[in-house]
Short mmCIF file of C-alpha atoms and ligand atoms in Angstrom, two decimals:
data_model
loop_
_atom_site.label_atom_id
_atom_site.label_comp_id
_atom_site.label_asym_id
_atom_site.label_seq_id
_atom_site.Cartn_x
_atom_site.Cartn_y
_atom_site.Cartn_z
CA MET A 239 101.54 75.69 73.08
CA LYS A 240 101.84 78.72 73.37
CA ILE A 241 100.25 80.53 76.51
CA LYS A 242 98.11 83.52 75.92
CA LEU A 243 97.64 85.55 78.88
CA THR A 244 94.79 87.99 79.59
CA VAL A 245 95.42 91.82 80.51
CA CYS A 246 93.56 91.70 83.68
CA THR A 247 96.48 89.81 85.76
CA LEU A 248 98.74 92.10 84.19
CA LEU A 249 97.25 95.63 83.32
CA ILE A 250 98.91 98.38 85.19
CA VAL A 251 96.75 101.52 84.46
CA LEU A 252 97.27 105.09 85.76
CA ILE A 253 94.12 105.13 88.26
CA THR A 254 93.48 105.99 91.63
CA VAL A 255 90.28 104.89 93.41
CA SER A 256 89.07 105.77 96.47
CA VAL A 257 87.77 103.13 99.17
CA GLN A 258 84.20 103.37 97.95
CA ALA A 259 84.42 103.15 94.18
CA ALA A 260 87.21 102.63 91.11
CA VAL A 261 87.33 106.37 89.71
CA ASN A 262 88.69 106.64 86.07
CA GLN A 263 91.54 109.11 85.47
CA PRO A 264 92.97 110.69 82.40
CA ILE A 265 94.92 108.11 80.80
CA VAL A 266 99.04 109.42 81.05
CA ALA A 267 101.09 107.43 78.32
CA THR A 268 104.27 107.99 77.97
CA PRO A 269 104.85 105.89 74.46
CA LYS A 270 108.50 105.76 74.57
CA ALA A 271 109.36 104.83 78.04
CA LYS A 272 108.61 101.59 77.66
CA ALA A 273 110.65 98.51 79.35
CA PHE A 274 111.71 96.92 82.23
CA PHE A 275 112.77 98.46 85.64
CA ARG A 276 111.17 102.36 85.96
CA ASP A 277 114.64 103.40 87.76
CA ASN A 278 112.64 106.15 89.27
CA GLN A 279 109.88 104.38 91.25
CA LEU A 280 112.50 102.07 92.71
CA TRP A 281 111.80 101.88 96.55
CA THR A 282 114.35 103.46 99.22
CA LEU A 283 114.02 101.40 102.07
CA THR A 284 115.12 101.65 105.24
CA LEU A 285 117.82 98.87 107.08
CA ASN A 286 115.36 96.82 110.06
CA THR A 287 118.04 96.77 113.10
CA LYS A 288 116.26 93.57 114.06
CA THR A 289 116.25 91.53 110.93
CA HIS A 290 119.09 93.56 108.61
CA LYS A 291 117.11 93.72 105.91
CA TYR A 292 115.25 96.38 103.80
CA GLU A 293 111.79 96.27 104.88
CA LEU A 294 109.14 97.15 102.64
CA PRO A 295 105.76 97.15 104.86
CA VAL A 296 102.50 95.09 103.64
CA CYS A 297 99.26 95.56 104.49
CA TRP A 298 95.76 94.03 104.43
CA GLU A 299 92.59 96.27 103.53
CA ASN A 300 90.40 93.63 104.28
CA LEU A 301 92.30 91.48 107.01
CA ALA A 302 88.83 90.49 108.55
CA THR A 303 87.47 88.77 105.60
CA ILE A 304 90.53 86.58 104.68
CA SER A 305 91.04 85.14 108.33
CA ASP A 306 88.44 82.49 108.02
CA THR A 307 89.26 78.82 108.46
CA VAL A 308 86.68 77.55 105.79
CA HIS A 309 88.40 77.62 102.60
CA HIS A 310 90.74 74.95 102.02
CA PRO A 311 93.09 75.78 101.65
CA THR A 312 92.12 78.65 104.10
CA TRP A 313 92.54 82.43 103.29
CA LYS A 314 94.39 82.85 106.64
CA GLN A 315 97.10 79.97 105.03
CA ARG A 316 96.92 82.11 101.58
CA ARG A 317 97.86 85.19 103.36
CA ILE A 318 100.88 83.83 105.02
CA ASN A 319 101.38 81.80 101.67
CA THR A 320 101.45 85.28 99.66
CA LEU A 321 104.43 86.57 101.79
CA ASN A 322 106.19 83.52 101.28
CA TYR A 323 106.03 83.40 97.76
CA ALA A 324 106.66 86.94 97.27
CA ASN A 325 109.75 86.92 100.00
CA THR A 326 111.05 83.57 98.32
CA ALA A 327 111.18 84.69 95.14
CA TRP A 328 112.30 88.40 95.00
CA GLY A 329 113.47 88.54 98.81
CA ASP A 330 116.07 87.79 101.73
CA VAL A 331 114.67 85.15 103.54
CA THR A 332 118.09 84.30 104.60
CA ASN A 333 118.69 84.15 108.49
CA PHE A 334 120.78 86.72 109.57
CA THR A 335 122.35 84.54 112.82
CA THR A 336 123.55 81.64 110.33
CA ASN A 337 124.17 84.25 107.23
CA PRO A 338 125.18 87.53 108.72
CA THR A 339 125.87 89.20 104.98
CA GLY A 340 122.82 87.91 103.49
CA ASN A 341 124.92 86.44 100.70
CA GLY A 342 123.29 84.23 98.07
CA SER A 343 119.82 86.04 98.67
CA ALA A 344 117.84 87.35 95.70
CA SER A 345 117.94 90.93 97.36
CA LEU A 346 118.20 92.50 100.59
CA ILE A 347 114.28 93.18 100.65
CA TYR A 348 111.76 91.29 102.81
CA PHE A 349 108.09 92.42 102.67
CA ALA A 350 106.94 92.30 105.89
CA ASP A 351 103.43 91.63 107.27
CA LYS A 352 102.31 94.39 108.92
CA GLY A 353 98.32 93.17 109.48
CA THR A 354 95.30 95.55 108.98
CA CYS A 355 95.70 98.78 106.66
CA PRO A 356 95.28 102.08 108.92
CA LEU A 357 92.27 104.16 107.42
CA ALA A 358 92.58 105.32 103.83
CA SER A 359 93.35 108.52 105.53
CA VAL A 360 96.25 107.16 107.48
CA SER A 361 99.34 106.92 105.67
CA PHE A 362 101.10 104.06 105.31
CA SER A 363 104.77 103.54 104.06
CA GLY A 364 103.83 100.14 102.33
CA ILE A 365 101.85 98.38 99.86
CA ARG A 366 98.19 98.22 100.60
CA ILE A 367 96.80 94.85 99.29
CA LEU A 368 92.53 93.98 99.01
CA VAL A 369 91.88 90.71 98.31
CA SER A 370 88.83 90.74 96.28
CA SER A 371 87.07 88.18 93.32
CA THR A 372 84.70 91.34 92.40
CA ALA A 373 86.65 94.41 93.01
CA THR A 374 87.01 95.06 89.03
CA LEU A 375 89.69 97.67 87.68
CA GLN A 376 87.67 100.34 85.64
CA THR A 377 89.65 100.84 82.18
CA PRO A 378 88.36 102.53 78.79
CA ILE A 379 88.46 99.02 77.46
CA GLY A 380 85.95 97.68 80.15
CA ASN A 381 86.22 96.49 83.87
CA LEU A 382 88.65 94.11 84.34
CA PRO A 383 88.78 91.69 87.24
CA PRO A 384 91.20 90.91 89.92
CA PRO A 385 94.32 90.11 90.03
CA TYR A 386 96.05 93.42 89.13
CA THR A 387 98.37 95.88 90.34
CA LYS A 388 97.83 99.51 89.83
CA ALA A 389 101.27 101.13 89.87
CA LEU A 390 104.41 100.39 89.88
CA GLY A 391 107.42 100.48 92.71
CA LYS A 392 106.98 103.29 95.61
CA ASN A 393 104.22 104.98 93.24
CA LEU A 394 102.55 102.07 95.34
CA THR A 395 103.13 103.86 98.33
CA ASN A 396 99.70 104.02 100.32
CA LEU A 397 97.85 103.32 97.37
CA VAL A 398 94.28 102.40 98.46
CA TYR A 399 93.70 98.97 96.78
CA GLY A 400 97.32 99.37 95.00
CA VAL A 401 97.44 95.93 94.48
CA VAL A 402 94.31 93.18 94.34
CA LEU A 403 94.54 89.60 94.93
CA ASP A 404 91.78 87.18 94.29
CA PHE A 405 92.37 84.39 97.10
CA ASP A 406 89.20 82.29 95.29
CA MET A 407 91.49 81.51 92.10
CA ILE A 408 89.12 78.29 91.27
CA LYS A 409 87.17 80.46 90.17
CA ASN A 410 89.40 83.29 88.79
CA GLN A 411 89.66 83.01 85.01
CA ILE A 412 93.77 82.99 85.33
CA TYR A 413 92.63 79.17 86.43
CA THR A 414 89.29 78.70 84.65
CA ARG A 415 89.82 80.23 81.34
CA ASN A 416 90.60 78.30 78.41
CA ASP A 417 89.94 80.02 74.79
CA ALA A 418 91.96 81.06 71.92
CA LYS A 419 93.31 84.33 73.63
CA PHE A 420 94.16 82.58 77.39
CA ILE A 421 94.70 79.26 78.46
CA GLY A 422 94.69 79.17 82.01
CA CYS A 423 96.14 77.09 84.76
CA LYS A 424 93.63 74.14 84.93
CA ALA A 425 93.89 73.39 81.01
CA GLN A 426 97.44 73.63 81.82
CA SER A 427 96.94 71.00 84.89
CA ILE A 428 98.30 73.58 87.31
CA SER A 429 97.46 73.41 90.44
CA GLU A 430 95.19 76.02 91.81
CA GLU A 431 97.75 76.83 94.09
CA ASN A 432 100.54 76.93 91.77
CA CYS A 433 98.28 79.19 90.01
CA PHE A 434 98.02 81.31 92.99
CA LYS A 435 101.71 81.20 93.52
CA ALA A 436 102.83 82.61 89.78
CA VAL A 437 100.18 85.59 90.13
CA VAL A 438 101.59 86.48 93.42
CA ILE A 439 105.33 86.66 91.87
CA HIS A 440 104.53 88.27 89.00
CA GLU A 441 102.61 90.94 90.82
CA PHE A 442 105.63 91.66 93.36
CA GLY A 443 107.44 91.85 90.42
CA HIS A 444 105.22 95.29 89.84
CA VAL A 445 105.32 96.06 93.30
CA LEU A 446 109.57 96.44 92.92
CA GLY A 447 109.45 98.27 89.66
CA MET A 448 109.28 95.97 87.00
CA SER A 449 107.06 96.41 83.92
CA HIS A 450 106.33 93.51 81.73
CA GLU A 451 108.86 92.71 79.39
CA GLN A 452 106.91 92.82 75.98
CA ASN A 453 106.70 96.41 76.06
CA ARG A 454 110.13 96.83 75.57
CA THR A 455 110.54 98.80 72.41
CA ASP A 456 113.30 96.28 71.56
CA GLU A 457 110.98 93.58 72.20
CA PRO A 458 110.96 91.14 68.62
CA LEU A 459 108.11 91.51 67.00
CA VAL A 460 106.96 88.11 67.63
CA TYR A 461 106.32 88.73 71.08
CA GLN A 462 104.21 91.80 70.71
CA ARG A 463 101.60 91.69 73.18
CA LEU A 464 98.54 90.81 70.94
CA SER A 465 100.49 87.83 69.13
CA CYS A 466 100.55 86.62 73.22
CA GLY A 467 97.37 86.99 73.12
CA ALA A 468 96.56 90.00 75.79
CA ASN A 469 93.20 90.65 74.87
CA ASP A 470 93.90 94.08 74.50
CA PRO A 471 92.78 96.22 71.23
CA SER A 472 95.15 98.34 71.42
CA PRO A 473 98.59 98.70 72.30
CA VAL A 474 98.01 102.45 73.47
CA LEU A 475 95.47 100.90 76.55
CA GLY A 476 97.53 97.66 77.22
CA GLN A 477 100.33 99.20 79.46
CA LEU A 478 100.14 102.39 80.31
CA ILE A 479 102.85 102.38 83.22
CA PHE A 480 106.15 101.27 81.29
CA GLY A 481 109.72 100.69 82.44
CA ASN A 482 112.66 103.43 81.40
CA LEU A 483 115.41 101.06 81.60
CA ARG A 484 116.19 98.29 79.92
CA ILE A 485 118.28 95.57 81.10
CA GLY A 486 120.07 93.09 78.95
CA ALA A 487 118.10 91.86 75.48
CA TYR A 488 114.69 91.08 75.52
CA ASP A 489 114.33 88.23 77.88
CA ASN A 490 111.32 86.00 77.13
CA GLN A 491 112.13 83.66 80.28
CA SER A 492 110.88 86.72 82.49
CA ILE A 493 108.45 86.14 84.96
CA MET A 494 107.01 89.41 83.69
CA ALA A 495 106.80 88.55 79.93
CA TYR A 496 103.15 87.72 79.12
CA CYS A 497 104.95 85.44 76.49
CA ASN A 498 106.77 83.20 78.45
CA PRO A 499 105.69 80.00 78.15
CA ASN A 500 106.46 78.49 81.96
CA ARG A 501 105.25 81.86 83.45
CA LEU A 502 102.27 79.98 85.16
CA LYS A 503 103.51 76.48 85.00
CA SER A 504 106.76 77.26 86.71
CA PRO A 505 106.57 80.49 87.96
CA VAL A 506 110.88 81.31 88.53
CA LEU A 507 112.44 84.32 88.20
CA SER A 508 114.97 84.17 84.86
CA VAL A 509 118.86 84.55 85.08
CA ILE A 510 118.26 88.12 83.61
CA ASP A 511 115.32 89.23 86.53
CA LYS A 512 117.66 88.24 89.24
CA VAL A 513 120.65 89.97 87.69
CA ALA A 514 118.35 93.15 87.67
CA LEU A 515 116.78 92.53 91.02
CA ARG A 516 120.13 92.69 92.62
CA VAL A 517 121.31 95.71 90.59
CA PHE A 518 118.83 97.87 92.55
CA TYR A 519 118.17 95.71 95.78
CA ALA A 520 121.30 94.24 96.76
CA ARG A 521 124.00 96.56 97.25
CA MET A 522 126.14 94.57 94.52
CA PRO A 523 129.72 95.58 93.96
CA SER A 524 129.91 98.60 91.99
CA VAL A 525 132.57 100.54 89.90
CA SER A 526 132.09 104.41 88.43
CA PHE A 527 134.23 106.66 86.58
CA ASP A 528 132.00 109.83 88.00
CA LEU A 529 135.64 111.23 89.22
CA GLY A 530 137.42 110.60 85.99
CA TYR A 531 139.37 107.53 87.76
CA PRO A 532 137.70 103.85 88.23
CA VAL A 533 136.67 103.57 91.90
CA ILE A 534 135.56 100.12 92.97
CA THR A 535 133.02 99.93 95.78
CA ILE A 536 132.48 96.25 97.36
CA PRO A 537 130.01 96.49 100.07
CA VAL A 538 130.93 92.61 101.58
CA VAL A 539 134.15 90.88 100.60
CA LEU A 540 134.27 87.65 102.27
CA THR A 541 138.31 87.07 102.76
CA GLY A 542 140.70 84.16 103.50
CA SER A 543 139.73 80.98 104.42
CA THR A 544 137.65 82.10 107.21
CA ARG A 545 135.64 83.80 104.79
CA ALA A 546 135.67 87.15 107.38
CA PRO A 547 133.16 89.87 106.00
CA LYS A 548 135.17 92.92 105.17
CA SER A 549 134.26 95.99 102.94
CA MET A 550 136.36 97.16 100.16
CA THR A 551 137.55 100.23 98.10
CA LEU A 552 139.27 100.29 95.17
CA SER A 553 140.57 103.23 93.34
CA ASP A 554 143.18 104.97 90.84
CA PRO A 555 143.15 108.59 91.84
CA THR A 556 146.32 109.06 89.60
CA ASN A 557 144.53 107.27 86.39
CA THR A 558 147.81 105.74 86.23
CA GLY A 559 147.38 102.13 87.19
CA LYS A 560 148.29 102.51 90.42
CA TYR A 561 145.27 101.46 92.24
CA THR A 562 144.95 101.92 95.78
CA TYR A 563 142.20 99.60 97.70
CA VAL A 564 141.06 99.72 101.51
CA PHE A 565 139.92 96.90 103.64
CA SER A 566 137.31 97.93 106.24
CA LEU A 567 135.69 96.01 108.79
CA ALA A 568 132.12 95.04 107.39
CA SER A 569 129.27 96.19 109.80
CA THR A 570 125.86 94.88 109.88
CA ALA A 571 124.64 97.58 107.46
CA THR A 572 127.01 96.10 104.86
CA LYS A 573 124.89 93.64 104.01
CA SER A 574 125.25 92.26 100.40
CA SER A 575 123.42 89.49 98.60
CA VAL A 576 126.35 89.35 95.97
CA ALA A 577 129.31 89.02 98.11
CA ALA A 578 132.67 89.22 96.63
CA THR A 579 135.53 86.92 97.96
CA TYR A 580 139.48 87.53 98.70
CA LEU A 581 141.64 84.45 98.84
CA ASN A 582 145.45 84.34 98.14
CA GLY A 583 145.34 87.51 95.60
CA VAL A 584 142.47 86.28 94.10
CA LEU A 585 139.50 88.74 94.14
CA THR A 586 136.42 87.26 92.66
CA ILE A 587 133.12 89.53 92.31
CA PRO A 588 129.77 87.58 90.96
CA PHE A 589 128.69 90.61 89.09
CA LEU A 590 129.76 93.92 89.28
CA LYS A 591 127.60 97.17 88.06
CA LYS A 592 128.78 99.85 86.21
CA THR A 593 127.40 103.17 87.04
CA SER A 594 127.89 106.82 86.19
CA PHE A 595 126.32 109.40 88.30
CA GLY A 596 124.04 107.27 89.58
CA LYS A 597 122.29 105.46 87.17
CA VAL A 598 123.21 102.01 86.08
CA ILE A 599 124.98 101.64 82.58
CA GLY A 600 126.16 97.95 82.75
CA ILE A 601 126.68 94.75 84.76
CA GLN A 602 129.77 92.61 84.48
CA LYS A 603 130.67 89.34 85.83
CA ARG A 604 134.34 89.40 87.02
CA THR A 605 136.89 86.95 88.60
CA MET A 606 140.23 88.80 88.79
CA THR A 607 143.52 88.79 90.53
CA LEU A 608 144.32 91.86 92.68
CA SER A 609 147.35 92.45 90.37
CA TYR A 610 145.41 92.80 87.60
CA ILE A 611 142.89 95.14 88.77
CA ILE A 612 145.92 97.49 90.03
CA ASN A 613 147.94 96.97 86.73
CA LYS A 614 145.18 96.75 84.15
CA PHE A 615 142.02 97.49 85.21
CA ARG A 616 140.53 100.32 82.86
CA ASN A 617 137.35 101.62 81.75
CA THR A 618 138.19 99.73 78.15
CA SER A 619 138.75 96.62 80.00
CA LEU A 620 135.18 96.38 80.74
CA THR A 621 133.01 94.15 78.67
CA ASP A 622 129.39 93.98 79.60
CA LEU A 623 127.53 90.85 80.71
CA TYR A 624 124.70 92.92 80.07
CA THR A 625 123.93 96.68 79.29
CA ALA A 626 121.16 98.85 80.89
CA GLN A 627 120.12 101.60 78.91
CA GLY A 628 117.66 104.24 79.45
CA GLN A 629 114.62 104.57 76.56
ZN1 ZN B 827 101.65 92.34 85.38
#
């Protein structure tokens, strides 16, 4: 059965809101800039020296009203669950003591609960979440109920009511609605908590800079938004903030795709969601040819049978196949959730990001001997698993 999703969960509108009331702003749409990540809105985060993670602060606009112990589950618990769901799906929940490199985590990001938001006039370096069932978003097609996110990535920085979640999911239309346009969680026998989890994971995808998958310009016709049931009469109105960087082909398993039939039922990141996440937030191994010759930079390579973490740089300055490579001690600042391994002369790089002057242009999976790299590794030897293209 095809899931039909409403605009409200997923609508991203260029709009600013005062503390008192939402105010419509002129709509700015860039019709060609559709897709996946919006790479100029990615977060630039600093490493927390205690957790060794890239901390993205989260605060609550109305914490006092969500600290009750009346609801079941309590909203106090739901606040905790929000961060748990977001971190487990998108972030680094590994323990630095037992996993100092962060290897295997989804990214190096950690959404950190900072409690009550400061006043709107006070700058906050992260995202501001409002919990409300009634704070509608004013749009040209009418007022839309929560949940929604108003911007992508770092454009949410200090944005008042930037993310609006509804803790009272059992009354929310994502849970209750069941009609030709949208089959909600209840009709799919999805529990209220799992429904809430699905919403949280999707919205935090927007928080990290991800746009809706179905808005890619290379989206197959069958997956266009109207066919997926978004109650949006105009392709111009539905998603006004688009990505500008496509990674891989259209991915209907993406948590950001309306047409993903399991998005509410089984809210997990797709393979390409994870790859894309790591490309931007995991400090993965990368290769560039910006200097006219290949330079491979590996933040963490686990060496020998003891898997001692080191950093590694390989380059061929003469462009003649005479690579030099340098190991250096990996510090705690050189975490990578995509660590390479080097054992008995074999260098295994789980994923290799190809960049051109700071822009990601491809992703590859490589297992290769050091001698292969030294003797044969060339630009032409790179075959992309996924191609990243701006649009
Ligand atoms: Zn969305």
